[in-house]
Amino acid sequence: AQSVSQHNHHVILSEAASLELGCNYSYGGTVNLFWYVQYPGQHLQLLLKYFSGDPLVKGIKGFEAEFIKSKFSFNLRKPSVQWSDTAEYFCAVNAPGDSWGKFQFGAGTQVVVTP
Amino acid sequence: KAGVTQTPRYLIKTRGQQVTLSCSPISGHRSVSWYQQTPGQGLQFLFEYFSETQRNKGNFPGRFSGRQFSNSRSEMNVSTLELGDSALYLCASSSPGLYGYTFGSGTRLTVV
């Protein structure tokens, strides 16, 4: 079955450490890619999105993601995390042929940043 | 600018009952999608509506239904509730050209 995979379910790191979260998808063709974040007690928020063009996408709060078509990957990065980055991160794919509002989400990665 | 508003925030229902959840999108947004979020299954797509038309439907039983009104507000209904329907139900809205959806805080449904 076609899917979206996030490599890690839980990540614990210290402030100022670098963060990289993996996301792979199994759809062929052109996909639209997103990363969403859910801070504790808050709603899902869009971090960044990729539709076409430069495969290195910059988002809010210092996050960036790189689309590697040959690897079917869309990994999220942040060079130096803060305690406030503690949240759950979701990769989402708008698959070929699907309407704009239909996303396939990964299982999420819970990130805990310790002081 | 007000965000996506979902009501009620919390709901407790008994097995066999039915429930209606409401979503008011951001002003000007005409596209609304619904998702179910559970610890075991994660985020799963339920429906998508645009200008009162259902554009897409996820793999949920017929007990799950939805609709969208002319003012873009949307409702979803679950009939004959089962324990497994306990979940956070999320609504998201967007407008053509925005290329991204804004999510509401959700309705937490507990079926007992």
PDB file of C-alpha atoms in Angstrom:
ATOM      1  CA  ALA A   1       0.000   0.000   0.000  1.00  0.00           C
ATOM      2  CA  GLN A   2       1.144   3.505  -0.728  1.00  0.00           C
ATOM      3  CA  SER A   3       2.198   5.297   2.411  1.00  0.00           C
ATOM      4  CA  VAL A   4       4.147   7.962   4.229  1.00  0.00           C
ATOM      5  CA  SER A   5       6.827   6.782   6.653  1.00  0.00           C
ATOM      6  CA  GLN A   6       8.477   8.739   9.397  1.00  0.00           C
ATOM      7  CA  HIS A   7      11.600   7.030  10.579  1.00  0.00           C
ATOM      8  CA  ASN A   8      11.580   7.891  14.254  1.00  0.00           C
ATOM      9  CA  HIS A   9       8.645   7.861  16.620  1.00  0.00           C
ATOM     10  CA  HIS A  10      10.472   9.577  19.459  1.00  0.00           C
ATOM     11  CA  VAL A  11      13.508  11.832  19.467  1.00  0.00           C
ATOM     12  CA  ILE A  12      15.116  13.330  22.558  1.00  0.00           C
ATOM     13  CA  LEU A  13      17.825  15.931  22.203  1.00  0.00           C
ATOM     14  CA  SER A  14      19.394  18.823  24.074  1.00  0.00           C
ATOM     15  CA  GLU A  15      18.982  22.485  23.331  1.00  0.00           C
ATOM     16  CA  ALA A  16      21.314  23.744  20.598  1.00  0.00           C
ATOM     17  CA  ALA A  17      21.565  20.272  19.054  1.00  0.00           C
ATOM     18  CA  SER A  18      20.707  19.810  15.410  1.00  0.00           C
ATOM     19  CA  LEU A  19      17.511  18.067  14.412  1.00  0.00           C
ATOM     20  CA  GLU A  20      16.770  15.971  11.373  1.00  0.00           C
ATOM     21  CA  LEU A  21      13.528  14.067  10.936  1.00  0.00           C
ATOM     22  CA  GLY A  22      13.126  11.632   8.101  1.00  0.00           C
ATOM     23  CA  CYS A  23      10.103  11.246   5.875  1.00  0.00           C
ATOM     24  CA  ASN A  24       9.701   8.870   2.965  1.00  0.00           C
ATOM     25  CA  TYR A  25       6.726   8.350   0.712  1.00  0.00           C
ATOM     26  CA  SER A  26       5.906   5.605  -1.717  1.00  0.00           C
ATOM     27  CA  TYR A  27       3.868   7.451  -4.341  1.00  0.00           C
ATOM     28  CA  GLY A  28       5.054   7.726  -7.896  1.00  0.00           C
ATOM     29  CA  GLY A  29       4.542  10.851  -9.924  1.00  0.00           C
ATOM     30  CA  THR A  30       4.299  14.408  -8.713  1.00  0.00           C
ATOM     31  CA  VAL A  31       3.506  14.895  -5.051  1.00  0.00           C
ATOM     32  CA  ASN A  32       2.998  17.910  -2.844  1.00  0.00           C
ATOM     33  CA  LEU A  33       4.801  17.649   0.470  1.00  0.00           C
ATOM     34  CA  PHE A  34       4.222  19.253   3.843  1.00  0.00           C
ATOM     35  CA  TRP A  35       5.492  19.266   7.377  1.00  0.00           C
ATOM     36  CA  TYR A  36       3.071  20.110  10.154  1.00  0.00           C
ATOM     37  CA  VAL A  37       3.832  20.620  13.838  1.00  0.00           C
ATOM     38  CA  GLN A  38       1.580  20.109  16.834  1.00  0.00           C
ATOM     39  CA  TYR A  39       2.791  21.829  20.002  1.00  0.00           C
ATOM     40  CA  PRO A  40       1.453  20.480  23.297  1.00  0.00           C
ATOM     41  CA  GLY A  41      -2.184  21.446  23.647  1.00  0.00           C
ATOM     42  CA  GLN A  42      -2.283  23.293  20.357  1.00  0.00           C
ATOM     43  CA  HIS A  43      -3.615  22.635  16.884  1.00  0.00           C
ATOM     44  CA  LEU A  44      -1.635  21.446  13.881  1.00  0.00           C
ATOM     45  CA  GLN A  45       0.353  24.217  12.263  1.00  0.00           C
ATOM     46  CA  LEU A  46       1.983  24.272   8.849  1.00  0.00           C
ATOM     47  CA  LEU A  47       5.780  24.481   9.062  1.00  0.00           C
ATOM     48  CA  LEU A  48       6.593  24.361   5.369  1.00  0.00           C
ATOM     49  CA  LYS A  49       5.488  22.982   2.028  1.00  0.00           C
ATOM     50  CA  TYR A  50       6.985  21.901  -1.260  1.00  0.00           C
ATOM     51  CA  PHE A  51       5.256  21.888  -4.621  1.00  0.00           C
ATOM     52  CA  SER A  52       7.998  22.428  -7.188  1.00  0.00           C
ATOM     53  CA  GLY A  53      11.187  24.349  -7.827  1.00  0.00           C
ATOM     54  CA  ASP A  54      14.086  24.603  -5.403  1.00  0.00           C
ATOM     55  CA  PRO A  55      14.175  21.317  -3.468  1.00  0.00           C
ATOM     56  CA  LEU A  56      15.441  23.099  -0.360  1.00  0.00           C
ATOM     57  CA  VAL A  57      12.460  24.716   1.285  1.00  0.00           C
ATOM     58  CA  LYS A  58      12.598  27.148   4.169  1.00  0.00           C
ATOM     59  CA  GLY A  59       9.749  27.346   6.611  1.00  0.00           C
ATOM     60  CA  ILE A  60       8.836  29.123   9.795  1.00  0.00           C
ATOM     61  CA  LYS A  61      10.800  29.091  13.067  1.00  0.00           C
ATOM     62  CA  GLY A  62      14.112  28.262  11.389  1.00  0.00           C
ATOM     63  CA  PHE A  63      13.015  24.933   9.922  1.00  0.00           C
ATOM     64  CA  GLU A  64      13.928  23.767   6.455  1.00  0.00           C
ATOM     65  CA  ALA A  65      13.317  20.623   4.435  1.00  0.00           C
ATOM     66  CA  GLU A  66      14.994  19.009   1.477  1.00  0.00           C
ATOM     67  CA  PHE A  67      13.125  17.152  -1.219  1.00  0.00           C
ATOM     68  CA  ILE A  68      15.164  14.367  -2.801  1.00  0.00           C
ATOM     69  CA  LYS A  69      13.096  12.940  -5.630  1.00  0.00           C
ATOM     70  CA  SER A  70      15.342   9.947  -6.273  1.00  0.00           C
ATOM     71  CA  LYS A  71      14.996   8.877  -2.650  1.00  0.00           C
ATOM     72  CA  PHE A  72      11.297   9.718  -2.303  1.00  0.00           C
ATOM     73  CA  SER A  73      12.269  11.696   0.771  1.00  0.00           C
ATOM     74  CA  PHE A  74      11.385  15.012   2.360  1.00  0.00           C
ATOM     75  CA  ASN A  75      13.501  15.380   5.487  1.00  0.00           C
ATOM     76  CA  LEU A  76      13.008  18.163   7.993  1.00  0.00           C
ATOM     77  CA  ARG A  77      15.977  19.931   9.581  1.00  0.00           C
ATOM     78  CA  LYS A  78      16.766  22.595  12.118  1.00  0.00           C
ATOM     79  CA  PRO A  79      20.388  23.486  12.881  1.00  0.00           C
ATOM     80  CA  SER A  80      19.889  24.393  16.528  1.00  0.00           C
ATOM     81  CA  VAL A  81      16.769  23.458  18.474  1.00  0.00           C
ATOM     82  CA  GLN A  82      15.231  25.247  21.433  1.00  0.00           C
ATOM     83  CA  TRP A  83      13.158  23.947  24.299  1.00  0.00           C
ATOM     84  CA  SER A  84      10.125  25.488  22.579  1.00  0.00           C
ATOM     85  CA  ASP A  85      10.567  23.073  19.652  1.00  0.00           C
ATOM     86  CA  THR A  86       9.215  20.273  21.831  1.00  0.00           C
ATOM     87  CA  ALA A  87       6.269  19.052  19.794  1.00  0.00           C
ATOM     88  CA  GLU A  88       4.995  16.323  17.516  1.00  0.00           C
ATOM     89  CA  TYR A  89       5.989  16.644  13.876  1.00  0.00           C
ATOM     90  CA  PHE A  90       3.994  15.205  11.009  1.00  0.00           C
ATOM     91  CA  CYS A  91       5.005  14.707   7.417  1.00  0.00           C
ATOM     92  CA  ALA A  92       2.104  14.842   4.953  1.00  0.00           C
ATOM     93  CA  VAL A  93       1.728  14.070   1.287  1.00  0.00           C
ATOM     94  CA  ASN A  94      -0.831  15.211  -1.218  1.00  0.00           C
ATOM     95  CA  ALA A  95      -0.649  12.232  -3.572  1.00  0.00           C
ATOM     96  CA  PRO A  96      -0.927  12.322  -7.354  1.00  0.00           C
ATOM     97  CA  GLY A  97      -4.521  12.591  -8.452  1.00  0.00           C
ATOM     98  CA  ASP A  98      -5.789  13.433  -4.998  1.00  0.00           C
ATOM     99  CA  SER A  99      -7.679  16.611  -4.306  1.00  0.00           C
ATOM    100  CA  TRP A 100      -5.948  19.426  -2.458  1.00  0.00           C
ATOM    101  CA  GLY A 101      -7.539  18.728   0.858  1.00  0.00           C
ATOM    102  CA  LYS A 102      -6.674  15.053   1.073  1.00  0.00           C
ATOM    103  CA  PHE A 103      -3.426  14.423   2.879  1.00  0.00           C
ATOM    104  CA  GLN A 104      -1.764  11.170   3.762  1.00  0.00           C
ATOM    105  CA  PHE A 105      -0.010  11.772   7.075  1.00  0.00           C
ATOM    106  CA  GLY A 106       2.926   9.957   8.552  1.00  0.00           C
ATOM    107  CA  ALA A 107       2.614   8.513  12.041  1.00  0.00           C
ATOM    108  CA  GLY A 108       4.363  11.510  13.562  1.00  0.00           C
ATOM    109  CA  THR A 109       7.602  12.003  15.482  1.00  0.00           C
ATOM    110  CA  GLN A 110       7.484  13.162  19.077  1.00  0.00           C
ATOM    111  CA  VAL A 111      10.426  15.483  19.687  1.00  0.00           C
ATOM    112  CA  VAL A 112      11.476  16.378  23.208  1.00  0.00           C
ATOM    113  CA  VAL A 113      14.110  19.070  23.687  1.00  0.00           C
ATOM    114  CA  THR A 114      15.734  19.111  27.092  1.00  0.00           C
ATOM    115  CA  PRO A 115      17.241  22.255  28.608  1.00  0.00           C
TER     116      PRO A 115
ATOM    117  CA  LYS B   1      -8.389  36.979  11.569  1.00  0.00           C
ATOM    118  CA  ALA B   2     -10.274  34.195  13.336  1.00  0.00           C
ATOM    119  CA  GLY B   3      -8.991  30.671  12.854  1.00  0.00           C
ATOM    120  CA  VAL B   4     -10.872  27.489  12.144  1.00  0.00           C
ATOM    121  CA  THR B   5     -13.484  27.044  14.852  1.00  0.00           C
ATOM    122  CA  GLN B   6     -14.726  23.627  15.875  1.00  0.00           C
ATOM    123  CA  THR B   7     -17.585  23.020  18.244  1.00  0.00           C
ATOM    124  CA  PRO B   8     -17.992  21.504  20.686  1.00  0.00           C
ATOM    125  CA  ARG B   9     -14.468  21.064  22.025  1.00  0.00           C
ATOM    126  CA  TYR B  10     -15.351  17.999  24.055  1.00  0.00           C
ATOM    127  CA  LEU B  11     -18.151  15.499  23.779  1.00  0.00           C
ATOM    128  CA  ILE B  12     -19.083  12.335  25.619  1.00  0.00           C
ATOM    129  CA  LYS B  13     -21.580  10.009  23.992  1.00  0.00           C
ATOM    130  CA  THR B  14     -22.900   6.522  24.610  1.00  0.00           C
ATOM    131  CA  ARG B  15     -22.531   3.621  22.205  1.00  0.00           C
ATOM    132  CA  GLY B  16     -25.334   3.544  19.691  1.00  0.00           C
ATOM    133  CA  GLN B  17     -25.993   7.266  19.824  1.00  0.00           C
ATOM    134  CA  GLN B  18     -25.274   9.665  17.016  1.00  0.00           C
ATOM    135  CA  VAL B  19     -23.240  12.865  17.076  1.00  0.00           C
ATOM    136  CA  THR B  20     -22.864  15.980  14.954  1.00  0.00           C
ATOM    137  CA  LEU B  21     -19.673  18.010  14.942  1.00  0.00           C
ATOM    138  CA  SER B  22     -19.396  21.504  13.527  1.00  0.00           C
ATOM    139  CA  CYS B  23     -16.632  23.375  11.768  1.00  0.00           C
ATOM    140  CA  SER B  24     -16.527  27.050  10.816  1.00  0.00           C
ATOM    141  CA  PRO B  25     -13.683  27.712   8.388  1.00  0.00           C
ATOM    142  CA  ILE B  26     -11.615  30.860   8.176  1.00  0.00           C
ATOM    143  CA  SER B  27     -13.588  33.615   6.512  1.00  0.00           C
ATOM    144  CA  GLY B  28     -13.229  33.341   2.749  1.00  0.00           C
ATOM    145  CA  HIS B  29     -12.111  29.729   2.779  1.00  0.00           C
ATOM    146  CA  ARG B  30     -14.349  27.469   0.739  1.00  0.00           C
ATOM    147  CA  SER B  31     -12.547  24.169   1.116  1.00  0.00           C
ATOM    148  CA  VAL B  32     -12.970  22.094   4.261  1.00  0.00           C
ATOM    149  CA  SER B  33     -11.419  18.752   5.124  1.00  0.00           C
ATOM    150  CA  TRP B  34     -12.013  16.481   8.097  1.00  0.00           C
ATOM    151  CA  TYR B  35      -9.589  14.106   9.772  1.00  0.00           C
ATOM    152  CA  GLN B  36      -9.769  11.594  12.590  1.00  0.00           C
ATOM    153  CA  GLN B  37      -6.773  11.437  14.933  1.00  0.00           C
ATOM    154  CA  THR B  38      -6.223   8.460  17.231  1.00  0.00           C
ATOM    155  CA  PRO B  39      -3.105   7.170  19.019  1.00  0.00           C
ATOM    156  CA  GLY B  40      -3.250   3.897  17.119  1.00  0.00           C
ATOM    157  CA  GLN B  41      -4.128   4.995  13.591  1.00  0.00           C
ATOM    158  CA  GLY B  42      -2.743   8.530  13.579  1.00  0.00           C
ATOM    159  CA  LEU B  43      -4.338  11.097  11.300  1.00  0.00           C
ATOM    160  CA  GLN B  44      -6.785   9.650   8.814  1.00  0.00           C
ATOM    161  CA  PHE B  45      -8.669  11.512   6.127  1.00  0.00           C
ATOM    162  CA  LEU B  46     -12.451  11.515   6.382  1.00  0.00           C
ATOM    163  CA  PHE B  47     -13.882  13.949   3.821  1.00  0.00           C
ATOM    164  CA  GLU B  48     -13.185  17.014   1.745  1.00  0.00           C
ATOM    165  CA  TYR B  49     -15.749  19.578   0.684  1.00  0.00           C
ATOM    166  CA  PHE B  50     -15.563  22.504  -1.678  1.00  0.00           C
ATOM    167  CA  SER B  51     -18.464  24.822  -2.390  1.00  0.00           C
ATOM    168  CA  GLU B  52     -20.961  22.407  -0.847  1.00  0.00           C
ATOM    169  CA  THR B  53     -19.718  19.448  -2.915  1.00  0.00           C
ATOM    170  CA  GLN B  54     -17.928  16.450  -1.517  1.00  0.00           C
ATOM    171  CA  ARG B  55     -14.704  16.163  -3.472  1.00  0.00           C
ATOM    172  CA  ASN B  56     -13.228  13.174  -1.734  1.00  0.00           C
ATOM    173  CA  LYS B  57     -14.028  10.610   0.915  1.00  0.00           C
ATOM    174  CA  GLY B  58     -11.752   8.423   2.986  1.00  0.00           C
ATOM    175  CA  ASN B  59     -12.089   4.765   3.886  1.00  0.00           C
ATOM    176  CA  PHE B  60     -14.604   5.056   6.665  1.00  0.00           C
ATOM    177  CA  PRO B  61     -17.909   3.222   7.023  1.00  0.00           C
ATOM    178  CA  GLY B  62     -21.142   4.787   5.899  1.00  0.00           C
ATOM    179  CA  ARG B  63     -21.913   5.750   9.511  1.00  0.00           C
ATOM    180  CA  PHE B  64     -19.626   8.706   8.909  1.00  0.00           C
ATOM    181  CA  SER B  65     -21.160  11.440   6.813  1.00  0.00           C
ATOM    182  CA  GLY B  66     -20.692  15.118   6.272  1.00  0.00           C
ATOM    183  CA  ARG B  67     -21.961  18.153   4.492  1.00  0.00           C
ATOM    184  CA  GLN B  68     -21.057  21.727   3.737  1.00  0.00           C
ATOM    185  CA  PHE B  69     -23.380  24.690   3.733  1.00  0.00           C
ATOM    186  CA  SER B  70     -23.504  27.681   1.435  1.00  0.00           C
ATOM    187  CA  ASN B  71     -21.592  29.772   3.981  1.00  0.00           C
ATOM    188  CA  SER B  72     -18.796  27.135   3.875  1.00  0.00           C
ATOM    189  CA  ARG B  73     -19.507  25.904   7.384  1.00  0.00           C
ATOM    190  CA  SER B  74     -19.322  22.142   7.576  1.00  0.00           C
ATOM    191  CA  GLU B  75     -20.735  19.427   9.758  1.00  0.00           C
ATOM    192  CA  MET B  76     -19.896  15.794  10.151  1.00  0.00           C
ATOM    193  CA  ASN B  77     -22.184  13.204  11.595  1.00  0.00           C
ATOM    194  CA  VAL B  78     -21.435   9.815  13.052  1.00  0.00           C
ATOM    195  CA  SER B  79     -24.374   7.507  13.608  1.00  0.00           C
ATOM    196  CA  THR B  80     -24.550   4.394  15.762  1.00  0.00           C
ATOM    197  CA  LEU B  81     -21.430   5.287  17.671  1.00  0.00           C
ATOM    198  CA  GLU B  82     -18.919   2.599  18.550  1.00  0.00           C
ATOM    199  CA  LEU B  83     -16.202   2.666  21.199  1.00  0.00           C
ATOM    200  CA  GLY B  84     -13.598   2.822  18.409  1.00  0.00           C
ATOM    201  CA  ASP B  85     -14.987   6.133  17.233  1.00  0.00           C
ATOM    202  CA  SER B  86     -13.415   7.806  20.255  1.00  0.00           C
ATOM    203  CA  ALA B  87     -10.924  10.211  18.730  1.00  0.00           C
ATOM    204  CA  LEU B  88      -9.956  13.786  18.101  1.00  0.00           C
ATOM    205  CA  TYR B  89     -11.794  15.010  15.011  1.00  0.00           C
ATOM    206  CA  LEU B  90      -9.988  17.765  13.166  1.00  0.00           C
ATOM    207  CA  CYS B  91     -11.287  20.171  10.594  1.00  0.00           C
ATOM    208  CA  ALA B  92      -9.070  22.147   8.240  1.00  0.00           C
ATOM    209  CA  SER B  93      -9.847  24.877   5.760  1.00  0.00           C
ATOM    210  CA  SER B  94      -8.182  26.475   2.795  1.00  0.00           C
ATOM    211  CA  SER B  95      -8.758  28.721  -0.152  1.00  0.00           C
ATOM    212  CA  PRO B  96      -7.695  28.134  -3.771  1.00  0.00           C
ATOM    213  CA  GLY B  97      -4.151  29.324  -4.240  1.00  0.00           C
ATOM    214  CA  LEU B  98      -3.157  29.087  -0.580  1.00  0.00           C
ATOM    215  CA  TYR B  99      -1.624  25.626  -1.013  1.00  0.00           C
ATOM    216  CA  GLY B 100      -1.940  24.706   2.583  1.00  0.00           C
ATOM    217  CA  TYR B 101      -4.629  24.002   5.093  1.00  0.00           C
ATOM    218  CA  THR B 102      -5.217  25.604   8.477  1.00  0.00           C
ATOM    219  CA  PHE B 103      -6.386  23.216  11.150  1.00  0.00           C
ATOM    220  CA  GLY B 104      -8.768  23.800  14.006  1.00  0.00           C
ATOM    221  CA  SER B 105      -8.197  22.631  17.564  1.00  0.00           C
ATOM    222  CA  GLY B 106     -10.513  19.700  17.100  1.00  0.00           C
ATOM    223  CA  THR B 107     -13.426  18.069  18.865  1.00  0.00           C
ATOM    224  CA  ARG B 108     -12.496  15.385  21.355  1.00  0.00           C
ATOM    225  CA  LEU B 109     -15.179  12.679  21.156  1.00  0.00           C
ATOM    226  CA  THR B 110     -15.327  10.013  23.805  1.00  0.00           C
ATOM    227  CA  VAL B 111     -17.717   7.103  23.335  1.00  0.00           C
ATOM    228  CA  VAL B 112     -18.576   5.157  26.492  1.00  0.00           C
TER     229      VAL B 112
END
